[in-house]
mmCIF file of C-alpha atoms and ligand atoms in Angstrom:
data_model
loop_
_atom_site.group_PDB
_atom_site.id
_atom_site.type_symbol
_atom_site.label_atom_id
_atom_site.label_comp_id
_atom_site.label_asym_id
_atom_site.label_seq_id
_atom_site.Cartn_x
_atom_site.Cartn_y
_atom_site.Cartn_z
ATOM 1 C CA UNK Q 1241 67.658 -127.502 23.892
ATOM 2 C CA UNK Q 1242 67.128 -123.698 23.263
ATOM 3 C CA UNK Q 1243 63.960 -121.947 23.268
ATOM 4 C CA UNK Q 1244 64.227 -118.701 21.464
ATOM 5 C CA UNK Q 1245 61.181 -116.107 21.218
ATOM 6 C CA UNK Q 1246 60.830 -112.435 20.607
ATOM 7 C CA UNK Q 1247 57.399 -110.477 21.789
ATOM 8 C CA UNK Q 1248 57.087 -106.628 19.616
ATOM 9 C CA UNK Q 1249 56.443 -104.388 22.322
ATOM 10 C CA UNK Q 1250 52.563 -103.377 22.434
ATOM 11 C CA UNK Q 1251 51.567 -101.642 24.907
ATOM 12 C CA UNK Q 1252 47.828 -103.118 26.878
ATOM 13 C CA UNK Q 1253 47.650 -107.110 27.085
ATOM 14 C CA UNK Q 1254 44.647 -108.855 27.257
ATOM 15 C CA UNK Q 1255 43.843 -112.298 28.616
ATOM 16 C CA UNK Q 1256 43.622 -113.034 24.757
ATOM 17 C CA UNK Q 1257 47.749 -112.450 24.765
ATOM 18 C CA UNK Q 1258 48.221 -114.067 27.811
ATOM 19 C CA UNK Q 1259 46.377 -117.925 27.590
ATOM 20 C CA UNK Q 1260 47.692 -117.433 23.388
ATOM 21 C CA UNK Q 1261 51.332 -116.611 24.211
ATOM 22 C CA UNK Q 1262 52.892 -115.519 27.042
ATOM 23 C CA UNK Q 1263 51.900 -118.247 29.593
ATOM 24 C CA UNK Q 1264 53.040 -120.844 27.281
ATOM 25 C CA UNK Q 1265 56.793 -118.639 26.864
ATOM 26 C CA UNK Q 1266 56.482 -118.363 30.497
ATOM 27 C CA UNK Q 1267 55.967 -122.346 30.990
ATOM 28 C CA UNK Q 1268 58.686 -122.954 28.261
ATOM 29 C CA UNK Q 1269 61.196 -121.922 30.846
ATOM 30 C CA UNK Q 1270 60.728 -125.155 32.615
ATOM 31 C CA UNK Q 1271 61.268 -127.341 28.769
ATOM 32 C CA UNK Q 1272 64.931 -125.948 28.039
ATOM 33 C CA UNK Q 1273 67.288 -123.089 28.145
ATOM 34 C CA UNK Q 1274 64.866 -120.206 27.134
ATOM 35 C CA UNK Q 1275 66.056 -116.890 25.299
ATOM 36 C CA UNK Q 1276 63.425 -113.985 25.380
ATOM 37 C CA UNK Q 1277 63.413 -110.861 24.279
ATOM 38 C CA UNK Q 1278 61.505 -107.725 23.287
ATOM 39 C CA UNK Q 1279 61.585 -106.974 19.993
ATOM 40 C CA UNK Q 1280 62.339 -103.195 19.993
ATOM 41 C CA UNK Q 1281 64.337 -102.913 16.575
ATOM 42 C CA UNK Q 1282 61.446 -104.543 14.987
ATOM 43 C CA UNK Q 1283 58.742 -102.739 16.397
ATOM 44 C CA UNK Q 1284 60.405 -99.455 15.019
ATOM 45 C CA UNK Q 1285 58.824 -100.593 11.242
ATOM 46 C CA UNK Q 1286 55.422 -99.832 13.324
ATOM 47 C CA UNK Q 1287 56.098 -97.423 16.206
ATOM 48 C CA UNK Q 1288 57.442 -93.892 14.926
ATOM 49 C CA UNK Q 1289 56.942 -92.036 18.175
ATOM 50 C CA UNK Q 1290 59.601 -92.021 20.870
ATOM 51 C CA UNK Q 1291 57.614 -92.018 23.938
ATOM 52 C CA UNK Q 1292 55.440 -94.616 22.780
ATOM 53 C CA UNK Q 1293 58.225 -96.970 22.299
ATOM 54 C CA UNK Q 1294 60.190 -96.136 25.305
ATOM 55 C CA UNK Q 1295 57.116 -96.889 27.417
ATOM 56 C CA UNK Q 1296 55.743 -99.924 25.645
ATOM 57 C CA UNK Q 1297 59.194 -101.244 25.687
ATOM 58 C CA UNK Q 1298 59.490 -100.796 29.538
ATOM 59 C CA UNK Q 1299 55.831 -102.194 30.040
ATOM 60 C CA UNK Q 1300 56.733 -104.872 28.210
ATOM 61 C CA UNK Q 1301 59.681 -105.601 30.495
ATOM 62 C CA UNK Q 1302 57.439 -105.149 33.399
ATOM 63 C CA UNK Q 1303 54.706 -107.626 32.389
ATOM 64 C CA UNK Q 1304 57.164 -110.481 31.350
ATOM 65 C CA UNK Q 1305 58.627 -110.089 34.731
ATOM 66 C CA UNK Q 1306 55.374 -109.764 36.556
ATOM 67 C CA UNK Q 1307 54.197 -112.514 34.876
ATOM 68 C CA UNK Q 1308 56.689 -114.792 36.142
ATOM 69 C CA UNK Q 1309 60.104 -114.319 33.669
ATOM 70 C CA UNK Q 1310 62.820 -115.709 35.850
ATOM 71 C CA UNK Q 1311 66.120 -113.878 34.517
ATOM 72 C CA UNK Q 1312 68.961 -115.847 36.403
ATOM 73 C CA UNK Q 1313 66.991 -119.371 34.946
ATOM 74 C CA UNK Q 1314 66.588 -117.401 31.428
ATOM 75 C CA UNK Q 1315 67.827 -114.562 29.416
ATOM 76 C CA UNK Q 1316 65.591 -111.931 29.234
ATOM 77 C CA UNK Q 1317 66.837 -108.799 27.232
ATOM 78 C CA UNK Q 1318 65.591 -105.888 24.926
ATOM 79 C CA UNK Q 1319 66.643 -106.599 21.390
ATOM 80 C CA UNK Q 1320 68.918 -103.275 20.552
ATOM 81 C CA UNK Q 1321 71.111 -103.998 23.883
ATOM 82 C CA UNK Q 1322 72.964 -106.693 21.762
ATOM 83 C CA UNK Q 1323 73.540 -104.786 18.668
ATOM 84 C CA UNK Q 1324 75.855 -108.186 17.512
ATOM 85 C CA UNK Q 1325 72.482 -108.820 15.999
ATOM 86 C CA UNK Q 1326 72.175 -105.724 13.357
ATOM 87 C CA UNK Q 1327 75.396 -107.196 12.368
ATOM 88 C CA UNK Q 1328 74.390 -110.488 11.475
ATOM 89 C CA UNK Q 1329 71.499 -108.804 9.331
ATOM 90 C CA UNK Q 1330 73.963 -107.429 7.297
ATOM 91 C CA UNK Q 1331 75.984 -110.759 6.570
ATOM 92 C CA UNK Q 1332 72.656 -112.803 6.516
ATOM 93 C CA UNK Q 1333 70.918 -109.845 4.092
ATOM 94 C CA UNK Q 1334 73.466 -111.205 1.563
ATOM 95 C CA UNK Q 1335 72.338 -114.459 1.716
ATOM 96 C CA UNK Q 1336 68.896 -113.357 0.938
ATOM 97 C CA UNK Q 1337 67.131 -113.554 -2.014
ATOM 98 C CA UNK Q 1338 64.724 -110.619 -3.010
ATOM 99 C CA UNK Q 1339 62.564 -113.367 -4.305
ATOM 100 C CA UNK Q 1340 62.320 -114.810 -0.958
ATOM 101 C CA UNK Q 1341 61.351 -111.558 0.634
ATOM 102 C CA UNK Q 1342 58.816 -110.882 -2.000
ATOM 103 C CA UNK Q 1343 57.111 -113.953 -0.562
ATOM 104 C CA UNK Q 1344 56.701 -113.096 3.117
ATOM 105 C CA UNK Q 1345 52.750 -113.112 3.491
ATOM 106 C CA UNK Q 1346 52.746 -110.423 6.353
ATOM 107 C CA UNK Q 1347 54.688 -108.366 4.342
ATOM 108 C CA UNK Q 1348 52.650 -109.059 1.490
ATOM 109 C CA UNK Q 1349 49.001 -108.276 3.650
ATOM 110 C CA UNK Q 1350 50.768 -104.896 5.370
ATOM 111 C CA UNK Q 1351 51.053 -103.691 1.786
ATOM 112 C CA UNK Q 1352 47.776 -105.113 0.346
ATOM 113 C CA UNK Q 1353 46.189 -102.883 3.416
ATOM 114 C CA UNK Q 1354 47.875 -100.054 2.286
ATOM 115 C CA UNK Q 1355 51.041 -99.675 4.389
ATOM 116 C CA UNK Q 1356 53.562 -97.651 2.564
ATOM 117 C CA UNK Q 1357 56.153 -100.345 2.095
ATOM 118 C CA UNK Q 1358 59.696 -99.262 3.210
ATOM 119 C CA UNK Q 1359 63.094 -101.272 3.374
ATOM 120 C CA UNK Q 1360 62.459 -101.837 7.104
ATOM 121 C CA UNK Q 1361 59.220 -103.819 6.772
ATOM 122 C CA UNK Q 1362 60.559 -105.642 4.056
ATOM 123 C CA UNK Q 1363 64.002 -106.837 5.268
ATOM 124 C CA UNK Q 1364 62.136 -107.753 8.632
ATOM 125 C CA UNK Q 1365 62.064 -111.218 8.247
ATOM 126 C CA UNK Q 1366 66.387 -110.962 7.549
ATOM 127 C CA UNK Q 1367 66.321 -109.236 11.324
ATOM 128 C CA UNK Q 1368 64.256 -112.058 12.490
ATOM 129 C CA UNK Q 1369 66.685 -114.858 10.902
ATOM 130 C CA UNK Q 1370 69.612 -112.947 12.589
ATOM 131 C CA UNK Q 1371 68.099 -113.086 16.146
ATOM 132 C CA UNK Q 1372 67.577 -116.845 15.821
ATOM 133 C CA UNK Q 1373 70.455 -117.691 14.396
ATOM 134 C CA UNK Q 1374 72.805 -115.832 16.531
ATOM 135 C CA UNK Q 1375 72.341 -117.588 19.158
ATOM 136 C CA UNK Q 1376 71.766 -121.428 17.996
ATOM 137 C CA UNK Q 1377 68.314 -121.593 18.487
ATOM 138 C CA UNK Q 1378 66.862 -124.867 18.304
ATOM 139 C CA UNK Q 1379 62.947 -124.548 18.868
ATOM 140 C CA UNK Q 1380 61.149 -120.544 18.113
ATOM 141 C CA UNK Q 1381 57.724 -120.467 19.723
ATOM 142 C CA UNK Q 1382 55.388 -118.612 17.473
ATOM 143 C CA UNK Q 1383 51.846 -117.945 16.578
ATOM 144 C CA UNK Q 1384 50.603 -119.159 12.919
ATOM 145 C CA UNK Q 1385 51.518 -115.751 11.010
ATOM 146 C CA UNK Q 1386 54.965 -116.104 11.961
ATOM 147 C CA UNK Q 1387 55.783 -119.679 11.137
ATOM 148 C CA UNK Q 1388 57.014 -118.522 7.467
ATOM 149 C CA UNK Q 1389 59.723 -116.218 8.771
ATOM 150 C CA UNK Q 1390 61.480 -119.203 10.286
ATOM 151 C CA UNK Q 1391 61.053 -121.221 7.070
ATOM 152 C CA UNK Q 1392 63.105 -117.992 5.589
ATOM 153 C CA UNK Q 1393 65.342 -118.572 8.546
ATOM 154 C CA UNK Q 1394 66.276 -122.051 7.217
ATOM 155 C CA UNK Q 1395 66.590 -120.927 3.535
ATOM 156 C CA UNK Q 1396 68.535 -117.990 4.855
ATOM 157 C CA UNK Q 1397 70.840 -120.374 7.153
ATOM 158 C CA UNK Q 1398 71.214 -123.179 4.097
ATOM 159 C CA UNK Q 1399 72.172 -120.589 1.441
ATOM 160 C CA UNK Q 1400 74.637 -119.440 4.185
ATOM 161 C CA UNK Q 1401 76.250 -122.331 5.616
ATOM 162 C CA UNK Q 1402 76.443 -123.709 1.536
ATOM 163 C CA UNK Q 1403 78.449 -120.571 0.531
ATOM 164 C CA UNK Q 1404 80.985 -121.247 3.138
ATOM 165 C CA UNK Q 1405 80.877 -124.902 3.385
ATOM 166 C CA UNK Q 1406 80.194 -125.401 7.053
ATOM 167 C CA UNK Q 1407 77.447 -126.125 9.666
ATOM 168 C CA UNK Q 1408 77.974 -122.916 11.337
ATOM 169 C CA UNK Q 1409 74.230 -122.743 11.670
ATOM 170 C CA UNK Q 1410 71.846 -124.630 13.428
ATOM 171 C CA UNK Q 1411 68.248 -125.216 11.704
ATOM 172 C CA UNK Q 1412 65.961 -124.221 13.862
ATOM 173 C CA UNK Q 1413 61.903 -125.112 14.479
ATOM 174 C CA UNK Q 1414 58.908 -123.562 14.859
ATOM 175 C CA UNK Q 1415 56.735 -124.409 17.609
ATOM 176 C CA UNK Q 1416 52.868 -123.922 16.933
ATOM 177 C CA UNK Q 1417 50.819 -124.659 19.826
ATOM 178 C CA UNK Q 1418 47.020 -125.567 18.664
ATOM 179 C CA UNK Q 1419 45.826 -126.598 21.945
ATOM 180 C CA UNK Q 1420 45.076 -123.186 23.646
ATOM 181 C CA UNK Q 1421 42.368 -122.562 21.031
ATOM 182 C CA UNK Q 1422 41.664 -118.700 20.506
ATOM 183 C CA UNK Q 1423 40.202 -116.687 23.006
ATOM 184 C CA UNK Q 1424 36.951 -115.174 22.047
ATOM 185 C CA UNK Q 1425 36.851 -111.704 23.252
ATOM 186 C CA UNK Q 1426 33.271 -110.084 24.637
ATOM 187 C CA UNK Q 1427 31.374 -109.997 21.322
ATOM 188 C CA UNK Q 1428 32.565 -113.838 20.767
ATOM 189 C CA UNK Q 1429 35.205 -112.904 17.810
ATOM 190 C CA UNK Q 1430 38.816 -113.383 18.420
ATOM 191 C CA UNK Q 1431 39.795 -111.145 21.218
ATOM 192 C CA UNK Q 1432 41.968 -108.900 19.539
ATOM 193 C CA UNK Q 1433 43.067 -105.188 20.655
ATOM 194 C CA UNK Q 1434 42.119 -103.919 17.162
ATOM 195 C CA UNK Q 1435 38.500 -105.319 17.623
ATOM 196 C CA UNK Q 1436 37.910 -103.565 20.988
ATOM 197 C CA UNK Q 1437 36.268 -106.683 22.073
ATOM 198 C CA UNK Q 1438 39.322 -107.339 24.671
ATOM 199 C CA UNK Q 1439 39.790 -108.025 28.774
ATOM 200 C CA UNK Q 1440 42.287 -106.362 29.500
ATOM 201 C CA UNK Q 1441 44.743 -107.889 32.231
ATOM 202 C CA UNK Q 1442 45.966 -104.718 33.718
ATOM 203 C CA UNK Q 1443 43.629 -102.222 34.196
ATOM 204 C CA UNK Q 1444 41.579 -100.940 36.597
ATOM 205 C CA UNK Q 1445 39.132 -103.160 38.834
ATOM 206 C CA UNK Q 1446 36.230 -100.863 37.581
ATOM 207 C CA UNK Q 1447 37.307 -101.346 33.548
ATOM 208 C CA UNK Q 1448 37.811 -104.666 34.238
ATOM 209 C CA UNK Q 1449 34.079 -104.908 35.976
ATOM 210 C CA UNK Q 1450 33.196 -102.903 32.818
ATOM 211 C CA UNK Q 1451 34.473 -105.140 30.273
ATOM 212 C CA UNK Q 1452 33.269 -108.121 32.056
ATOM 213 C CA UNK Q 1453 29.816 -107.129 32.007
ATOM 214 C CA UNK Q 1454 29.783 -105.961 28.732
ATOM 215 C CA UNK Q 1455 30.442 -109.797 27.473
ATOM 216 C CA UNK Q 1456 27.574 -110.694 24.987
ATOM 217 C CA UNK Q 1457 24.852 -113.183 25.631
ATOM 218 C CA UNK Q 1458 21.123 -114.406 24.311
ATOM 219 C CA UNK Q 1459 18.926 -112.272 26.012
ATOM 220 C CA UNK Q 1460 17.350 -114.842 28.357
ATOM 221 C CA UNK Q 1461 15.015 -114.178 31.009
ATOM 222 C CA UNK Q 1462 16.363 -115.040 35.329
ATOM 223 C CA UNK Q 1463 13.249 -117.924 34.930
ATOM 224 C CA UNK Q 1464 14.692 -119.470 32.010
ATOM 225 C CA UNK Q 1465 16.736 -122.224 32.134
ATOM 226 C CA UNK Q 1466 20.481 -121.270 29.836
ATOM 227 C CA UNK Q 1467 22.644 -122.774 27.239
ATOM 228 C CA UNK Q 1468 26.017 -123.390 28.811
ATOM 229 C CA UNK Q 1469 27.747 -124.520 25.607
ATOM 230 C CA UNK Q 1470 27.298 -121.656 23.283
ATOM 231 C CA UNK Q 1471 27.762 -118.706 25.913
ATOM 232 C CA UNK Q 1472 30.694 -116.656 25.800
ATOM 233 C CA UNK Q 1473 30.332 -115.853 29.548
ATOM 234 C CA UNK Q 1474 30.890 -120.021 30.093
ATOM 235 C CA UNK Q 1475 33.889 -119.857 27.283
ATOM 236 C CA UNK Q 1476 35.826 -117.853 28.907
ATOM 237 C CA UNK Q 1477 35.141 -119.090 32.721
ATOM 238 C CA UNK Q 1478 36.400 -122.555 31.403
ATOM 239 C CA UNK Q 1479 40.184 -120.811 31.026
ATOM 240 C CA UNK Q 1480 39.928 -120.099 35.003
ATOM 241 C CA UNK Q 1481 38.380 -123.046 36.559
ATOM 242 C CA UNK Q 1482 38.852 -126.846 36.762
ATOM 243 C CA UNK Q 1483 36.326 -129.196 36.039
ATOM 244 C CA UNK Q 1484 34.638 -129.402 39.063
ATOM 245 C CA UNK Q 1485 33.936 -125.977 39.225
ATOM 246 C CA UNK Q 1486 32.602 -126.029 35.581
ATOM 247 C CA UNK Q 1487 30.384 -128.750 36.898
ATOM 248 C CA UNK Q 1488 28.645 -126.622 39.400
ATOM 249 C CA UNK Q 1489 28.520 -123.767 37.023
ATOM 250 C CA UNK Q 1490 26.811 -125.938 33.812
ATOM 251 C CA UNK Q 1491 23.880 -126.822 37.172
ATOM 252 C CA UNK Q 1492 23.236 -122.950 37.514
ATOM 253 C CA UNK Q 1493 22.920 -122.188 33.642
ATOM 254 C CA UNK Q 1494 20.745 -125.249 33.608
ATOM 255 C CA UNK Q 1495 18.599 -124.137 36.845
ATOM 256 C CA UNK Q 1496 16.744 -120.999 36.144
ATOM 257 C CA UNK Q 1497 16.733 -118.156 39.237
ATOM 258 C CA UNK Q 1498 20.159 -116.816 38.236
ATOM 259 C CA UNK Q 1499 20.553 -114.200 35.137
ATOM 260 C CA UNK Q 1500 24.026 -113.866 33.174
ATOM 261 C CA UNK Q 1501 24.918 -111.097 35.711
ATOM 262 C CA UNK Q 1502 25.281 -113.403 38.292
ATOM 263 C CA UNK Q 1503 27.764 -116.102 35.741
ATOM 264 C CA UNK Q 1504 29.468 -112.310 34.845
ATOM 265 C CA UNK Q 1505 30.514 -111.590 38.556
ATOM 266 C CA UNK Q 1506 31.357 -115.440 38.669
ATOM 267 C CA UNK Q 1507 33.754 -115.081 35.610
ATOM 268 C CA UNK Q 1508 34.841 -111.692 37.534
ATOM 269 C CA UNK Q 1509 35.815 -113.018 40.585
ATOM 270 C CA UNK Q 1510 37.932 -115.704 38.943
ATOM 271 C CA UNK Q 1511 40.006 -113.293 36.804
ATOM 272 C CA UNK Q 1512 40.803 -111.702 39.876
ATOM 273 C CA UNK Q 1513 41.974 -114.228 42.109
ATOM 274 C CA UNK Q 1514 44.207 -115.146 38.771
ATOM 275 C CA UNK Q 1515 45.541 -111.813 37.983
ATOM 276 C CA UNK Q 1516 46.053 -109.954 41.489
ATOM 277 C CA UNK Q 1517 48.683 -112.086 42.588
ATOM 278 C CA UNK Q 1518 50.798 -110.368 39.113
ATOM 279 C CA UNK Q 1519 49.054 -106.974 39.653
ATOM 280 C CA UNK Q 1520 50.746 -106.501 43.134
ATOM 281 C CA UNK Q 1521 54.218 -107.537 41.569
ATOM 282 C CA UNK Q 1522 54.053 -105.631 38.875
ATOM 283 C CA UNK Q 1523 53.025 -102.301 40.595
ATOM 284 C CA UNK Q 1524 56.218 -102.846 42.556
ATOM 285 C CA UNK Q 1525 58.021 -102.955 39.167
ATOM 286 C CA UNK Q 1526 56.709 -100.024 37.499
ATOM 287 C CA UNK Q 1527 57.197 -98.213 40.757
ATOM 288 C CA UNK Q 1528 60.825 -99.352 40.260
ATOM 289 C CA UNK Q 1529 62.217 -98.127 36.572
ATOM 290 C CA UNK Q 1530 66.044 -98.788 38.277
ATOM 291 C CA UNK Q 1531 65.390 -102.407 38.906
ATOM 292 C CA UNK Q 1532 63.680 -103.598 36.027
ATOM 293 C CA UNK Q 1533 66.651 -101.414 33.942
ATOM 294 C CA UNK Q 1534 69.218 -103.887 36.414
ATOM 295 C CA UNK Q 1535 67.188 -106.899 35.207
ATOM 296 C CA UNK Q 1536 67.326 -106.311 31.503
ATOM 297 C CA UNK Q 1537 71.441 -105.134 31.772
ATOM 298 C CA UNK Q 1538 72.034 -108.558 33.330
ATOM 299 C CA UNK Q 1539 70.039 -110.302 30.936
ATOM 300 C CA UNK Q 1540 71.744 -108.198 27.909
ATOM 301 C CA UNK Q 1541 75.413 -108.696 29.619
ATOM 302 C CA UNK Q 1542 74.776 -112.502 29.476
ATOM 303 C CA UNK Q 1543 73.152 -112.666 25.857
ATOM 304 C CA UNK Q 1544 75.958 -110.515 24.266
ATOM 305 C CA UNK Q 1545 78.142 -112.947 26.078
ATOM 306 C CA UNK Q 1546 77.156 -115.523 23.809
ATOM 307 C CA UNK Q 1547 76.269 -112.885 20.684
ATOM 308 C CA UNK Q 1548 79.656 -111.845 21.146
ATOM 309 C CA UNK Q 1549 81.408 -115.195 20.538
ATOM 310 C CA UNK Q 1550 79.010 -116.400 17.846
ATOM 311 C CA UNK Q 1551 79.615 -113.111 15.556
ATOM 312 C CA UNK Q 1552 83.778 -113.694 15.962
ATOM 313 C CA UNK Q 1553 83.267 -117.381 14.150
ATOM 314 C CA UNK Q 1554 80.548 -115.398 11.640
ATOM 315 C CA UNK Q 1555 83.371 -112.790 11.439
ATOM 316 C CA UNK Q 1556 86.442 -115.064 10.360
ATOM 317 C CA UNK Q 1557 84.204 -117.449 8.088
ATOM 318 C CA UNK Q 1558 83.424 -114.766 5.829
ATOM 319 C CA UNK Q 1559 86.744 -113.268 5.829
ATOM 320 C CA UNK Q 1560 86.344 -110.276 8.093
ATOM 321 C CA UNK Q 1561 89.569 -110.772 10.357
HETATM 322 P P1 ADP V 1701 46.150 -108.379 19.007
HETATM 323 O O1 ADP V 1701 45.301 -109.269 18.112
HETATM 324 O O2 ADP V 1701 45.395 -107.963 20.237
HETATM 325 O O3 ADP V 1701 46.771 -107.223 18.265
HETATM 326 P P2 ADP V 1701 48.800 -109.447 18.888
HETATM 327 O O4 ADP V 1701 48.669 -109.692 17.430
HETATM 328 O O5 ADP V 1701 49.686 -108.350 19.374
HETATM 329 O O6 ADP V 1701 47.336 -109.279 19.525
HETATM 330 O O7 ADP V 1701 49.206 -110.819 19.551
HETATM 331 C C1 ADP V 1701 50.314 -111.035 20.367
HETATM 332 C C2 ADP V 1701 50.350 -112.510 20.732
HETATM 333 O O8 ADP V 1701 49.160 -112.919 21.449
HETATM 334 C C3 ADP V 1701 50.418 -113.431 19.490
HETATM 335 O O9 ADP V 1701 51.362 -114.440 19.766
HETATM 336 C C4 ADP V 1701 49.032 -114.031 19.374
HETATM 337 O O10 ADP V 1701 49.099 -115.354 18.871
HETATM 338 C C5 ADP V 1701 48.500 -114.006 20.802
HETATM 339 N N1 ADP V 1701 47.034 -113.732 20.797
HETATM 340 C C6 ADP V 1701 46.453 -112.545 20.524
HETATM 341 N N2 ADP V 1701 45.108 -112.619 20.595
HETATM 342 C C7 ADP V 1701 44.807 -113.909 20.926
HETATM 343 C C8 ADP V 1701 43.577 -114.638 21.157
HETATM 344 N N3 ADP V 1701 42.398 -114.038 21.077
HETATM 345 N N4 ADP V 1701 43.665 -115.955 21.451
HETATM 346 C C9 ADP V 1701 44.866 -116.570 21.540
HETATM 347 N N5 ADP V 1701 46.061 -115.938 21.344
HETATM 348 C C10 ADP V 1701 46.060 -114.629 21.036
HETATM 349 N N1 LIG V 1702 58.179 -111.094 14.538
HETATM 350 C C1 LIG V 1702 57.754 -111.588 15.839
HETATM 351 C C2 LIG V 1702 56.289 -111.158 16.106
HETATM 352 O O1 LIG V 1702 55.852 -110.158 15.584
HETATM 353 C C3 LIG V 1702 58.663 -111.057 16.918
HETATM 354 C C4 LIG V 1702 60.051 -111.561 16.741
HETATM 355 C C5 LIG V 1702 61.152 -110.841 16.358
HETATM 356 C C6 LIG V 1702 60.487 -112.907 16.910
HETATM 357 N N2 LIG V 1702 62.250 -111.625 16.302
HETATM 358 C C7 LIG V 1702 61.889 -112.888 16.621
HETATM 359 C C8 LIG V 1702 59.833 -114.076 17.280
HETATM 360 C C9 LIG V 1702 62.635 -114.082 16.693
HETATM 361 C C10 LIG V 1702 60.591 -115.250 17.354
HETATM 362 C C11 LIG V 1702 61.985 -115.245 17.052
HETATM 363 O O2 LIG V 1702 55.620 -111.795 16.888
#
């Protein structure tokens, strides 16, 4: 079975990111062959400023690896080293309806909010249908807002494999997880980088301490007993700790002496027994541009492998010989 995701490059990552996304790609590594890569032709319909992209693009690299990305068990690559794929757009662009196109919600919203529409952002989805189906994906990990671009993906790879009478592609799924619910951020709302509400996963110890403390709660007195239940404090501790240990911690909200300072540093210490393990390795890797540049070359030289011979049976079905 192959696994098959693409993550835009955006530069800080919260714990929002992380228990939503890229533990579960992580973990997937262990359920099938998995492809990953960072989206950097797609990211260019957001990111207009060189430096920005270079760096997010190479931070992205860096946390994925950090994080636990094995690239001999999967291929790991940035999306514009196998340039097979811009062909495919072109071939799969005219099997594309501008109806269908017209549909695509988050293309729909960007422009509803005001973002001047160009053909980039609206052929998008046609990019996206040409990374999945190059290379025979059979399951695409994705969060709700992107579970209609693989539906075009299907119509895209029926309308396609109808014109030329074969079974060239393969249909693939999405993959929705609803289990990891979403991770409220420090005012209780989704935590979401545009809400500045996040924890971020790499930063300093002191923002960190910062954002940690910051975390919203009832305004209950050190004498009170507390409500375990509806505090985000307890929310987020029950991402880091196992039952037991929520146990003990639902007998100190419930026993008044400690204030939600003490459940903050709690919550604190937790993140960074998760976290510093990855913090180590990935200083090492942003201290070392050359060897995360040898990583994403191998993973490239063994994606356009496969890119390579895919796009010469696209090639001689549609008659370009
Ligand atoms: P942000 O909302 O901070 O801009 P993105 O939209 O870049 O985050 O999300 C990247 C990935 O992280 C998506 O797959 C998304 O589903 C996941 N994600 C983001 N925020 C959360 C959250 N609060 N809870 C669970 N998953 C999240
Ligand atoms: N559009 C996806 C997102 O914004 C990223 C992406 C690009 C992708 N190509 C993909 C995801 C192919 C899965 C498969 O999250």
């Amino acid at each position: 079975m192959r696994i098959l995701s693409g993550i835009q490059p955006s530069g800080t990552i919260h714990i929002g990111n992380y228990f939503g996304m890229i533990k579960k790609m992580i973990e997937s590594q262990n359920d099938g062959e998995l492809f990953a890569f960072i989206a950097s032709y797609h990211a260019l319909t957001s990111v207009k400023d060189k430096e920005l992209l270079e760096k997010n693009t190479f931070e992205a690299a860096v946390n994925f690896l950090a994080l636990g990305m094995d690239p001999e068990k999967s291929t790991f690559w940035v999306q514009h080293h196998v340039k097979e794929v811009l062909e495919l757009y072109w071939i799969l662009s005219n099997h594309t309806s501008m109806g269908l196109l017209e549909r695509a919600h988050s293309f729909k919203d960007k422009t509803a909010r005001g973002i001047q529409a160009n053909h980039g952002l609206f052929s998008y989805p046609v990019l996206m249908a040409a990374d999945i189906l190059l290379f025979d994906s059979n399951i695409v990990p994705v969060g709700k807002d992107q579970v209609q671009h693989v539906e075009m993906t299907r119509d895209i790879a029926n309308s396609f494999n109808h014109s030329y009478n074969t079974d060239l592609f393969v249909m693939p799924k999405s993959k929705i997880d609803d289990v990891v619910a979403t991770v409220p951020g420090t005012d209780g709302a989704k935590m979401s980088k545009s809400y500045n509400n996040t924890i971020d996963m790499f930063n300093t110890k002191k923002k960190i301490k910062k954002q940690v403390m910051g975390i919203v709660t009832d305004s209950k007195e050190l004498d009170e007993a507390k409500d375990w239940a509806g505090c985000n404090v307890y929310s987020l501790c029950k991402l880091f700790m196992g039952e037991d240990e929520l146990l003990t911690l639902q007998k100190r909200y419930e026993t008044p002496g400690e204030g939600y300072g003490h459940f903050k540093l709690a919550l604190l210490d937790k993140i960074n027994e998760h976290f510093d393990p990855y913090v180590q390795k990935r200083e090492e890797l942003l201290n070392n541009p050359k060897k995360v540049h040898e990583i994403l070359e191998y993973g490239a030289s063994k994606a356009r492998k496969i890119a390579s011979a895919k796009m010469e049976i696209i090639r001689d079905t549609v008659g370009l010989i």
